[in-house]
Tab-separated table of C-alpha atoms in Angstrom:
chain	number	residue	atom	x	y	z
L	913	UNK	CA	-58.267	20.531	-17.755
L	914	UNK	CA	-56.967	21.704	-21.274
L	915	UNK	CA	-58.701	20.526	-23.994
L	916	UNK	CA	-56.697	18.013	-26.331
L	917	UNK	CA	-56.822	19.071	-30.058
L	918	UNK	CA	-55.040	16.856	-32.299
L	919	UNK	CA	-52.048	19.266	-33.967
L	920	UNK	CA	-49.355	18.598	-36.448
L	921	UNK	CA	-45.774	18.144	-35.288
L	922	UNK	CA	-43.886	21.216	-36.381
L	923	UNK	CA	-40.377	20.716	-38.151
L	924	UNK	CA	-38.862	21.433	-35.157
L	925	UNK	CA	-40.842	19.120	-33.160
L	926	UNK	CA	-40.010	16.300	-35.843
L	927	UNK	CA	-36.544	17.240	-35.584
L	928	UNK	CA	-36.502	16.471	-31.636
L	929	UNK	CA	-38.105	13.676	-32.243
L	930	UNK	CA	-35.626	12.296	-34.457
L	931	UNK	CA	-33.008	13.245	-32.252
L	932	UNK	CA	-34.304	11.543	-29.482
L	933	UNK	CA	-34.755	8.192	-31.676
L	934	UNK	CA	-31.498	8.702	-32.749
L	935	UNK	CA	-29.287	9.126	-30.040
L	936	UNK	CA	-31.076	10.793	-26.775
L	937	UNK	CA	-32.052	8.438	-24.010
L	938	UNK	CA	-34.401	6.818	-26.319
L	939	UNK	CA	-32.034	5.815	-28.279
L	940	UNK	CA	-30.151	2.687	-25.647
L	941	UNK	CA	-31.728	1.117	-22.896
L	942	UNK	CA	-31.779	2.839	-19.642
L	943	UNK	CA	-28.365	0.824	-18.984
L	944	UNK	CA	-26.697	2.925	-21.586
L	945	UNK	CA	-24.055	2.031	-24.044
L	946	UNK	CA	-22.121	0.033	-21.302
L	947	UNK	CA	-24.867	-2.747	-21.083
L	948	UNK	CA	-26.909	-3.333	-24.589
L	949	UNK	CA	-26.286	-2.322	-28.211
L	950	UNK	CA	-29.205	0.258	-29.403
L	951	UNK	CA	-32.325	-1.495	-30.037
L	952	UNK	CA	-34.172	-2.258	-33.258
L	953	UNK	CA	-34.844	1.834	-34.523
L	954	UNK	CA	-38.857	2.830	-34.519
L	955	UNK	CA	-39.586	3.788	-38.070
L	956	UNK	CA	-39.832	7.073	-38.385
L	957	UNK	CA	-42.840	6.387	-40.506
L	958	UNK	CA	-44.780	5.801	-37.146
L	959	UNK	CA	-44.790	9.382	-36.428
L	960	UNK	CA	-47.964	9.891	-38.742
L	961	UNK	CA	-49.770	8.395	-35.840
L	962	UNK	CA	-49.229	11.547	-33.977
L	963	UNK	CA	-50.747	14.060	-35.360
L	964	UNK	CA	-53.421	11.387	-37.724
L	965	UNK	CA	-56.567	12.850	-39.037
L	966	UNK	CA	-58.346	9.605	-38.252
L	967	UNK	CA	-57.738	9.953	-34.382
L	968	UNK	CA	-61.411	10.507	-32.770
L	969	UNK	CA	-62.254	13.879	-31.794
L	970	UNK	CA	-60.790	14.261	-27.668
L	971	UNK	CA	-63.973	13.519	-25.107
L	972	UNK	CA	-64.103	15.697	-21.905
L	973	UNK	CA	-62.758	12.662	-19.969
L	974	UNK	CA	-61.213	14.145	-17.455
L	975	UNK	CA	-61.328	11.876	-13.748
L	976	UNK	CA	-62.319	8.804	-16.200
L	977	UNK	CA	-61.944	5.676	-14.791
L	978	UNK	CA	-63.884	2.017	-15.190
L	979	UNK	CA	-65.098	0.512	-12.591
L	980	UNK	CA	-62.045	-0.937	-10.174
L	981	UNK	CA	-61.715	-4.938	-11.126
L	982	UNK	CA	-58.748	-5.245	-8.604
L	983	UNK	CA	-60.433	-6.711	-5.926
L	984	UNK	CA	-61.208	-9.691	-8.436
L	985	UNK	CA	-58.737	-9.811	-10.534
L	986	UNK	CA	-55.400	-9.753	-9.319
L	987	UNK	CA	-53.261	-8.371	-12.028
L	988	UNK	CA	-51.610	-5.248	-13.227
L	989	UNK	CA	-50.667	-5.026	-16.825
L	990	UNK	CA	-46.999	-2.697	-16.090
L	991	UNK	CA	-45.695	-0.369	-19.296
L	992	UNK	CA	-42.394	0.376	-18.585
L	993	UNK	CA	-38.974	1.590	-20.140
L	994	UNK	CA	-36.580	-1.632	-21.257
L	995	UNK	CA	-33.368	-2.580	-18.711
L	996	UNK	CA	-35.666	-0.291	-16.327
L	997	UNK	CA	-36.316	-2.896	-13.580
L	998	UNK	CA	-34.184	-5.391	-11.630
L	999	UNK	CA	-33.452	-9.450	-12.707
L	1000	UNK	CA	-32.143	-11.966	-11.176
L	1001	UNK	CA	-28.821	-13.872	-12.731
L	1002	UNK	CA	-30.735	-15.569	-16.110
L	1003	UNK	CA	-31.837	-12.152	-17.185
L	1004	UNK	CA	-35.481	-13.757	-17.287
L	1005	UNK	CA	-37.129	-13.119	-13.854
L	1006	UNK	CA	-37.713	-9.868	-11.876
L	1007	UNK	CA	-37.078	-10.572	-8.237
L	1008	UNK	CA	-38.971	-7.546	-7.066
L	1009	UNK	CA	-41.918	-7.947	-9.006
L	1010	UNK	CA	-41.766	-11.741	-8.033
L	1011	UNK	CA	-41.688	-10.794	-4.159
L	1012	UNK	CA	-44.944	-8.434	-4.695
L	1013	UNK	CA	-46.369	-11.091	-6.574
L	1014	UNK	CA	-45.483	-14.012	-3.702
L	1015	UNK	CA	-47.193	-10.809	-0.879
L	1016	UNK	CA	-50.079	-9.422	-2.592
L	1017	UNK	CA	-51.543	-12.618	-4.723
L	1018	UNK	CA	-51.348	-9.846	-7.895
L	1019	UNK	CA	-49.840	-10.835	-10.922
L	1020	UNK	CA	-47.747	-8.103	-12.781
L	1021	UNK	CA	-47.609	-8.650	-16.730
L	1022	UNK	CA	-44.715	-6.148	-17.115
L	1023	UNK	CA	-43.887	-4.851	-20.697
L	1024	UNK	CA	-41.052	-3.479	-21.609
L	1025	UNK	CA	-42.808	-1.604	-24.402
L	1026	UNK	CA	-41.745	2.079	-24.021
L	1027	UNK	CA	-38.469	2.804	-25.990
L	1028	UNK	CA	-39.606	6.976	-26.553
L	1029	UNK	CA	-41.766	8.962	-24.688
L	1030	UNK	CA	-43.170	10.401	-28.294
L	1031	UNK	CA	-43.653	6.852	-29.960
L	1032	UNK	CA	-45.471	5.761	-26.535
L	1033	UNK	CA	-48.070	8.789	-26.411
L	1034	UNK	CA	-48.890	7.863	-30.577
L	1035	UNK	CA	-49.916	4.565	-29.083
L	1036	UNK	CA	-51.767	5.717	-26.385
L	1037	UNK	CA	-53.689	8.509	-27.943
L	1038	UNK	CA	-56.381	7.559	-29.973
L	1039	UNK	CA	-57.767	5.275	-26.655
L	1040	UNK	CA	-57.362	7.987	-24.325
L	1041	UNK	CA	-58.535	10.782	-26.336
L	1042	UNK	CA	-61.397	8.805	-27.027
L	1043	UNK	CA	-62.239	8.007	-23.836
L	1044	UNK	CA	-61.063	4.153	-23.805
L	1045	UNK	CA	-58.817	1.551	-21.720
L	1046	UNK	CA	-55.587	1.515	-22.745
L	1047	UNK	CA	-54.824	-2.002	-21.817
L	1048	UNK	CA	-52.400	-0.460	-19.253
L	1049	UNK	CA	-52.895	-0.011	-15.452
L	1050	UNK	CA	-49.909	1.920	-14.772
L	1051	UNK	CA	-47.625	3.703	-17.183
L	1052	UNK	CA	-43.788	5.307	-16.694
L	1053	UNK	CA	-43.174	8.297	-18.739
L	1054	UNK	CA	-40.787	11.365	-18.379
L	1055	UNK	CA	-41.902	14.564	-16.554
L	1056	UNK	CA	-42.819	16.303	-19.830
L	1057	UNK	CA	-45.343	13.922	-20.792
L	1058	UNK	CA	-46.674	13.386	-17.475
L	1059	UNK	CA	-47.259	16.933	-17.459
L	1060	UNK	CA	-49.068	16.760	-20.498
L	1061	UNK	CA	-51.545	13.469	-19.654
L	1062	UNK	CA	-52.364	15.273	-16.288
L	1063	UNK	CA	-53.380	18.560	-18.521
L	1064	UNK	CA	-55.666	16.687	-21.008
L	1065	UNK	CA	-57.179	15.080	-17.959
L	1066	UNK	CA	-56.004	11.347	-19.682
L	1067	UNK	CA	-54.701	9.845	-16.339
L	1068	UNK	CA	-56.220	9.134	-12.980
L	1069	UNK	CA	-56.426	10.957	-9.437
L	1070	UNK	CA	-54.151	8.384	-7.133
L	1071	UNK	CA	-55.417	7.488	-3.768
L	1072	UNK	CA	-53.705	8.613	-0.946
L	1073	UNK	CA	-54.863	5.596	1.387
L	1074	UNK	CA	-53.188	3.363	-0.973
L	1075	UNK	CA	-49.827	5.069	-0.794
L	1076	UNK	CA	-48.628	5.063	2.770
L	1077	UNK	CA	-45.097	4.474	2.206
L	1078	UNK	CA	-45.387	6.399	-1.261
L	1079	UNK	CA	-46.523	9.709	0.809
L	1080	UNK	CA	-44.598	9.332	3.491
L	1081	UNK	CA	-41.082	8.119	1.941
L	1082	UNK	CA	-41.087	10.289	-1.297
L	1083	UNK	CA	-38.034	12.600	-1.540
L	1084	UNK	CA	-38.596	16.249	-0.795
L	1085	UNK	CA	-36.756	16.682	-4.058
L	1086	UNK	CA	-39.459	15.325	-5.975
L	1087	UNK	CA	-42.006	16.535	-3.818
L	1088	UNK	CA	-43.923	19.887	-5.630
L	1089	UNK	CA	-43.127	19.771	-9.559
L	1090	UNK	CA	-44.770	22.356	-11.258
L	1091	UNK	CA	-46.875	19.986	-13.442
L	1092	UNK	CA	-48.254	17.680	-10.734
L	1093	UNK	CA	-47.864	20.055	-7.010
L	1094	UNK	CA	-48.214	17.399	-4.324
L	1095	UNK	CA	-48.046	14.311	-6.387
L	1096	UNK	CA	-51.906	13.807	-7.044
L	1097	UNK	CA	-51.387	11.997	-10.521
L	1098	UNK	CA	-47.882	10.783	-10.251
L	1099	UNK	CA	-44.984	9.815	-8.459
L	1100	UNK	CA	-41.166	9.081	-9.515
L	1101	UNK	CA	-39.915	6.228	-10.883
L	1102	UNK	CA	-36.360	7.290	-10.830
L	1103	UNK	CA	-34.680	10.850	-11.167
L	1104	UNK	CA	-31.958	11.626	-14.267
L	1105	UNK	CA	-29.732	13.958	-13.330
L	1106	UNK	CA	-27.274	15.747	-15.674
L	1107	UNK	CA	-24.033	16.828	-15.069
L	1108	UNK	CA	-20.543	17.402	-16.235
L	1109	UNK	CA	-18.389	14.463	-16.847
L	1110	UNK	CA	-14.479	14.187	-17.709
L	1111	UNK	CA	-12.001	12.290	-18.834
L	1112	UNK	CA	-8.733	13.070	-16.373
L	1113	UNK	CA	-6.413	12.107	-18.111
L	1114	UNK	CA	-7.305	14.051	-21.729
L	1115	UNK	CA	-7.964	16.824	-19.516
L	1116	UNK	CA	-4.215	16.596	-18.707
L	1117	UNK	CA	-4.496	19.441	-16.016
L	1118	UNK	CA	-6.909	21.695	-17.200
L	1119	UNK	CA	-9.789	22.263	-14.243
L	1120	UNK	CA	-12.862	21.715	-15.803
L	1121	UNK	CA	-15.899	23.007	-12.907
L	1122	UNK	CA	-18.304	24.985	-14.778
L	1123	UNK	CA	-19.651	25.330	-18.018
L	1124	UNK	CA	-17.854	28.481	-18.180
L	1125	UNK	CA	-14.717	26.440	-18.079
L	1126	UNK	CA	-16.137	24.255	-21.130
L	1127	UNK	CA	-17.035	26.835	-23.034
L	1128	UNK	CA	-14.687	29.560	-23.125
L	1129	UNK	CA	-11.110	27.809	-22.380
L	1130	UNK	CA	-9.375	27.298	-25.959
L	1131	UNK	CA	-7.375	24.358	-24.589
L	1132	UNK	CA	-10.443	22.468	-24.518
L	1133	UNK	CA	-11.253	23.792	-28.396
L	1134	UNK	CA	-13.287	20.688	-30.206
L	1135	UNK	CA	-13.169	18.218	-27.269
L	1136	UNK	CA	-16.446	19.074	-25.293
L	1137	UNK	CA	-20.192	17.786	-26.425
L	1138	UNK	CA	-23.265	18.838	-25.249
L	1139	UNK	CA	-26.219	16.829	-24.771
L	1140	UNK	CA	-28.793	16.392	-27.869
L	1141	UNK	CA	-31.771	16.798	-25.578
L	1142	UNK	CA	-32.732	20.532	-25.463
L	1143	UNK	CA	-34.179	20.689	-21.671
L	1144	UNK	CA	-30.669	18.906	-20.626
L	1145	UNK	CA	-28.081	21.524	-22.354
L	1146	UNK	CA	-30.282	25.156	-22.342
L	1147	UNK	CA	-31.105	24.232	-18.496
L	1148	UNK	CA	-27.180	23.551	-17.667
L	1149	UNK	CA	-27.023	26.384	-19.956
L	1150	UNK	CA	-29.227	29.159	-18.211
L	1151	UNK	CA	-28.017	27.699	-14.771
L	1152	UNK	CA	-24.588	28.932	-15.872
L	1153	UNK	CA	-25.913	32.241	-16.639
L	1154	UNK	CA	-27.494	32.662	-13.544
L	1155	UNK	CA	-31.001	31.947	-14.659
L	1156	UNK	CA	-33.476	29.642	-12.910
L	1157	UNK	CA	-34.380	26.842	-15.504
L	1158	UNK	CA	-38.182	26.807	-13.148
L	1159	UNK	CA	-38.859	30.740	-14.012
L	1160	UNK	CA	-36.783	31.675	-17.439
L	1161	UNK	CA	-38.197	33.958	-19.620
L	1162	UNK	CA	-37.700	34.011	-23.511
L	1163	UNK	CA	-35.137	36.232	-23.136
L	1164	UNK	CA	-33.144	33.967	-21.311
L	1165	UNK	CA	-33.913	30.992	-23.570
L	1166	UNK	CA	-32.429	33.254	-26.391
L	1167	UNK	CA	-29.659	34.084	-24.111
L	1168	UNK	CA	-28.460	30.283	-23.375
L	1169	UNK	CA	-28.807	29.733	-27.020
L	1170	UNK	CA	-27.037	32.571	-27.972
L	1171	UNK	CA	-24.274	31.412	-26.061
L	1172	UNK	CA	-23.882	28.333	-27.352
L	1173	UNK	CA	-24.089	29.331	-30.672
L	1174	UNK	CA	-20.868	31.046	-29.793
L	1175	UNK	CA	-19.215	27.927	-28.911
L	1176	UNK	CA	-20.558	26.432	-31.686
L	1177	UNK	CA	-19.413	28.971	-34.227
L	1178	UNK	CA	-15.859	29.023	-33.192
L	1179	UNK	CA	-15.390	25.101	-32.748
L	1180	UNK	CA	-15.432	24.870	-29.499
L	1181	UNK	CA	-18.215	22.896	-29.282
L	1182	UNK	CA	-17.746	19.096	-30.923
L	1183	UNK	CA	-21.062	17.971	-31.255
L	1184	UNK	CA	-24.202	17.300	-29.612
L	1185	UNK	CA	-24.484	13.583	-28.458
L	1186	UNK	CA	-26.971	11.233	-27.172
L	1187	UNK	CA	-25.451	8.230	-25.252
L	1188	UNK	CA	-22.715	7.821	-27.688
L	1189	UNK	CA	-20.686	10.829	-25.888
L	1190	UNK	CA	-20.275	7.237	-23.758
L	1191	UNK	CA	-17.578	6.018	-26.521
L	1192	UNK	CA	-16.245	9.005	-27.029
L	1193	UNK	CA	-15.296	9.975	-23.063
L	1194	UNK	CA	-13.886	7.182	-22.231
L	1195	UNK	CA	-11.571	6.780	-25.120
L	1196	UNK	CA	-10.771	10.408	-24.389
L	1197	UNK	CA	-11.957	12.339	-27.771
L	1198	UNK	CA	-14.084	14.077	-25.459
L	1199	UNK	CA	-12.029	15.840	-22.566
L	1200	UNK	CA	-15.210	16.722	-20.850
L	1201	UNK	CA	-19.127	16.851	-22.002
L	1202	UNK	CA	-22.699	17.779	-20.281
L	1203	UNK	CA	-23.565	13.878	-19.444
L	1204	UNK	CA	-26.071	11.868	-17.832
L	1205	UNK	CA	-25.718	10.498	-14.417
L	1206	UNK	CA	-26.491	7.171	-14.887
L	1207	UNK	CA	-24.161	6.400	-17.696
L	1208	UNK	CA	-21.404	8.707	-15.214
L	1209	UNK	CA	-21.859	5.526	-12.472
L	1210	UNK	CA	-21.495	3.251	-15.300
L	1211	UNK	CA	-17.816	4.631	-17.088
L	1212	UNK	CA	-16.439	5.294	-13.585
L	1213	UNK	CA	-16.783	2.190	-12.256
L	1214	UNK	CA	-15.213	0.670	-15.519
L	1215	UNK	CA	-12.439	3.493	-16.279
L	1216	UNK	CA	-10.255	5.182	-13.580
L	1217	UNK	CA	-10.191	8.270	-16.011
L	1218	UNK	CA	-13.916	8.966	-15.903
L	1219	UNK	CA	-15.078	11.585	-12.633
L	1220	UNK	CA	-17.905	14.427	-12.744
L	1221	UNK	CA	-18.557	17.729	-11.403
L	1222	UNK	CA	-21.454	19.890	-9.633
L	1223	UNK	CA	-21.348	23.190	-10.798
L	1224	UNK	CA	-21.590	25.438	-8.171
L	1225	UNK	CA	-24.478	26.896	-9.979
L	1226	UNK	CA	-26.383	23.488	-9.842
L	1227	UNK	CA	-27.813	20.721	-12.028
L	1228	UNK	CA	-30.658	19.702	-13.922
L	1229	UNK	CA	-32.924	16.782	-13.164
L	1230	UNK	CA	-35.846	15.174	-14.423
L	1231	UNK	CA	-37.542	11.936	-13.569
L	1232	UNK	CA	-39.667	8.760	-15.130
L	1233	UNK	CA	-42.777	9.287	-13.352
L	1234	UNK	CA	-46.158	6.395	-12.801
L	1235	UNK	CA	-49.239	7.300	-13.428
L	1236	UNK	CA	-52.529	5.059	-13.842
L	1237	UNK	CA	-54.266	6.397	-17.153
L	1238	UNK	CA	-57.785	6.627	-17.512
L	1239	UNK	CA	-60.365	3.579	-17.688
L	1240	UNK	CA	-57.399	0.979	-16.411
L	1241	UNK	CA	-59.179	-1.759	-14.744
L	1242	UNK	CA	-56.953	-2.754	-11.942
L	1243	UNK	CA	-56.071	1.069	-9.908
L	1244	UNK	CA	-56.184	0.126	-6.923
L	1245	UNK	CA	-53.537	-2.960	-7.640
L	1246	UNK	CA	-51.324	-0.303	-9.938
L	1247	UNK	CA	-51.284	2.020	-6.319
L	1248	UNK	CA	-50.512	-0.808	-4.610
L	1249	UNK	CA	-47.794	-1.506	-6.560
L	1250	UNK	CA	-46.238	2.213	-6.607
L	1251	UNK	CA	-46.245	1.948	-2.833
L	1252	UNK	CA	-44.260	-0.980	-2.522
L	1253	UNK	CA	-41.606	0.601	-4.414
L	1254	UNK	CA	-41.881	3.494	-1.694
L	1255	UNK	CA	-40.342	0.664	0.814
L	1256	UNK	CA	-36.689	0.762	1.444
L	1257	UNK	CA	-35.745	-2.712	0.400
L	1258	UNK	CA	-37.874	-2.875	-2.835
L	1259	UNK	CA	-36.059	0.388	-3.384
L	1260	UNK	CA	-33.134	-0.494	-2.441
L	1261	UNK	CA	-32.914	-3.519	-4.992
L	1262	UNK	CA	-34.286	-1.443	-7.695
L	1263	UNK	CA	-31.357	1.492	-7.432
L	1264	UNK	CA	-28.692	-0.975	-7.583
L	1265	UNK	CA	-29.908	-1.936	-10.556
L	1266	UNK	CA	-30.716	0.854	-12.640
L	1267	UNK	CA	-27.879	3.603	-11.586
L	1268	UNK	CA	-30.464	6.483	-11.338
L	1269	UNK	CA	-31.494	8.793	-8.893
L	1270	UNK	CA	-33.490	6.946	-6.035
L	1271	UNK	CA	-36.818	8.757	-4.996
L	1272	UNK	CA	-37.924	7.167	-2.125
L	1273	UNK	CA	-36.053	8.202	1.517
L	1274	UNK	CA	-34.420	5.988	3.920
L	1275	UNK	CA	-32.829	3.395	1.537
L	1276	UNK	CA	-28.953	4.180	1.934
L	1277	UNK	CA	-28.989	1.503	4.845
L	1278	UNK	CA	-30.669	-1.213	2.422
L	1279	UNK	CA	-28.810	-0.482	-0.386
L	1280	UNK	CA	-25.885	-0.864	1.374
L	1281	UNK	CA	-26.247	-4.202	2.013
L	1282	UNK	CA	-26.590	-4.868	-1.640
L	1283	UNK	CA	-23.585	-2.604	-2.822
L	1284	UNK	CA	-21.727	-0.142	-0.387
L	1285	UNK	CA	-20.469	1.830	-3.435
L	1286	UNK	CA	-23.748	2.269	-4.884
L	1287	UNK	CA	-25.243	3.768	-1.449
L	1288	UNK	CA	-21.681	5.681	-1.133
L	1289	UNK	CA	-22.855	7.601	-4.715
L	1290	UNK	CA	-24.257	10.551	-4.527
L	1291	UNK	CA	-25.563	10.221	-7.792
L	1292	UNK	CA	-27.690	7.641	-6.913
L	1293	UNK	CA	-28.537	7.934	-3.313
L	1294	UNK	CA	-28.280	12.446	-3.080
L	1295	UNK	CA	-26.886	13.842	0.373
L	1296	UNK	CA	-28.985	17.105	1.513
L	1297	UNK	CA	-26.567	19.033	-0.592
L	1298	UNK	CA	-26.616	17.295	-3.332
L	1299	UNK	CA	-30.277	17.765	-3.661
L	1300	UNK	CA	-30.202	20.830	-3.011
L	1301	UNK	CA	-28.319	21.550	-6.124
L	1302	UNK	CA	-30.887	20.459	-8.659
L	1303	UNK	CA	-33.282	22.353	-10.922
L	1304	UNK	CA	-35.928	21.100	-12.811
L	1305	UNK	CA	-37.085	22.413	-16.127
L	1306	UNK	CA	-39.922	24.521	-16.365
L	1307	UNK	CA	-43.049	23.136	-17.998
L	1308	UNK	CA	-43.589	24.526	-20.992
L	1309	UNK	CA	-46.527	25.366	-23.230
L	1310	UNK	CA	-46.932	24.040	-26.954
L	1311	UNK	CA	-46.370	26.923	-28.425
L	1312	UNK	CA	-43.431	27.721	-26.387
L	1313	UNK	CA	-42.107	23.911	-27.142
L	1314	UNK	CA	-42.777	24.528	-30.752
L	1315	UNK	CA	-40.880	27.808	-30.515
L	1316	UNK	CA	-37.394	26.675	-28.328
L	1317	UNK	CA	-37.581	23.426	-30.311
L	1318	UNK	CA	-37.058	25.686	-33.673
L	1319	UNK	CA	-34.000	27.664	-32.036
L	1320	UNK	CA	-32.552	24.292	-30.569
L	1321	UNK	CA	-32.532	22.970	-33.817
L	1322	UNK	CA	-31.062	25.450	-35.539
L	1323	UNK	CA	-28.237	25.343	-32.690
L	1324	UNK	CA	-27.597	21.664	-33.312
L	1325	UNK	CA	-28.159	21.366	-36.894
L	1326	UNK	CA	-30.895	18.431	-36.885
């Protein structure tokens, strides 16, 4: 396992950071613009926490874990991302969670305490680097961070014999990341894909199929955005050069940046957005923009105008990942839980919720009974080819994060 060291952010780093606060996915709830105003804004002050002298030097605590309480106490305390679960009608109650509950005898006390992945690791740090419970039994972060407990040896080896349905119904998308081969530490919440949406009607003829097509066709000159997120816009980037976003070199990272710094430089390129590119597209300011999926279901179910496009070269996609961190006191209720989401009908009520990617195989028939369109998407529920078409980003090490993270900012201008 690689040892932790506590390590200033770099500018660059900070600069993501406050991107991400600002307007990435952090910024709204998972249900976008369309659903909830952006929530109260972590002060940026907080950050100190990350990189704070008085954190305790990082034990070898990799495998940790406390003895397993779940046999007598039937709870899991749940971190998770807000408007990142299913309710019923009063917006109070979580009719999945209720239904485990009613089965299992196992009380969930679910938190919706994660609003960044970067703010969420500050407040997990100093336990797990010292070797202590977190309070939490089962965490849901993005694949970056995931990739990053599982290398400090901060989160705990699942049990196979309590995930039947996890094992056996987990997409063969999600299957072998690089960080986690064979899902030993984690397994997907949801997937985030991201791909190109349009407005059809600012487009006003113009075919829009590529990035290519965004990039280089003057017609389009000021009304396409890129995402602020640097793994979502260089991997749609390299993909459009050819490049595999799982194997790039620094070459190629130089490359994709190089040519969107040509966009950039001759106005071709708007801006770089978090959600907002939501306002923007459907009013048609934007004729076109690199865009998440989720929001995509979202605007095209409320505006005619709004489609999206594969690239033949493919997509990106990442995913919210569980994992159990170190010293939690209930693991063997927290797998429980995972694998009940790995059923079809828990699924199935989940996806129709949240608009995202659904890991779990064999839940088009059960979410079809909730909402034909939703199973009809393949944005939520992926056909062979559709799968087939994503890339996932490369992990990467710090001082190659520190190092794109200093280009991408340049790029942007944060």
């Amino acid at each position: 396992m690689e040892q932790y060291e506590p390590d200033p952010l770099s500018p660059a780093r900070l600069a993501a950071v406050r991107r991400s606060l600002r307007n990435g996915r952090a910024s709204l709830s998972r249900r976008s613009l369309l659903r909830a105003s952006t929530g109260g804004a972590l002060a940026l002050g907080g950050l100190g926490t990350l990189s704070a002298c008085g954190i305790p030097a990082a034990k070898n605590t990799a495998g940790v874990s406390s003895e397993d309480h779940s046999a007598k106490e039937k709870r899991i305390n749940f971190s998770n991302w807000t408007e990142y679960m299913d309710v019923d009608d009063s917006e109070k109650r979580h009719p999945t969670l209720d239904t485990f509950a009613e089965r299992t005898g196992i009380k969930v006390k679910y938190t919706e305490d994660i609003n960044d992945n970067v703010e969420f690791f500050g407040k997990l740090k100093p336990q797990l680097a010292a070797g202590q419970d977190t309070g939490r039994d089962l965490i849901c972060v993005t694949d970056w961070l995931a990739a990053r407990l599982i290398r400090f040896g901060w989160v705990q080896k699942l049990d196979a014999s309590n995930l039947p349905h996890a094992y056996a119904n987990l997409s063969q998308q999600f299957r072998t990341p690089d960080w986690d081969p064979g899902r030993a530490y984690s397994y997907p919440w949801t997937g985030i894909p991201t791909v190109i949406a349009y407005n059809k009607k600012a487009l006003d003829g113009v075919e829009v199929t590529s990035l290519s097509d965004m990039l280089d066709n003057p017609k389009l000159k000021g009304r396409i955005a890129f995402l602020s997120e640097m793994r979502d816009s260089i991997g749609m980037t390299l993909l459009d050069l050819g490049k595999d976003p799982a194997k790039f070199t620094d070459d190629d990272f130089d490359a994709a940046i190089a040519r969107l710094q040509k966009a950039v430089d001759k106005g071709q390129i708007r801006r770089f957005t978090g959600n907002d590119y939501t306002s923007d597209l459907t009013k048609g300011d934007l004729a076109a923009c690199v865009a998440w999926a989720g929001d995509v279901v979202q605007l095209k179910a409320d505006s005619p105008d709004i489609d999206f496009v594969i690239p033949d070269s493919g997509y990106m996609i990442s995913s919210d990942n569980l994992l159990v961190p170190n010293k939690a006191r209930h693991k063997s209720n927290a797998e429980r839980l995972i694998d009940y989401y790995y059923e079809p009908r828990p699924a199935a009520q989940l996806a129709a919720y949240i608009n995202y990617v659904c890991p779990v195989d064999g839940v088009k028939a059960e979410l079809a009974k909730i909402d034909r369109s939703a199973a009809d998407n393949p944005l939520i529920i992926p056909d062979a080819a559709m799968a087939g078409a994503s890339h996932a980003f490369r992990s990467l090490s710090a001082k190659e994060e520190t190092a794109y993270e200093e280009k991408f900012a340049k790029l942007t201008g944060a």
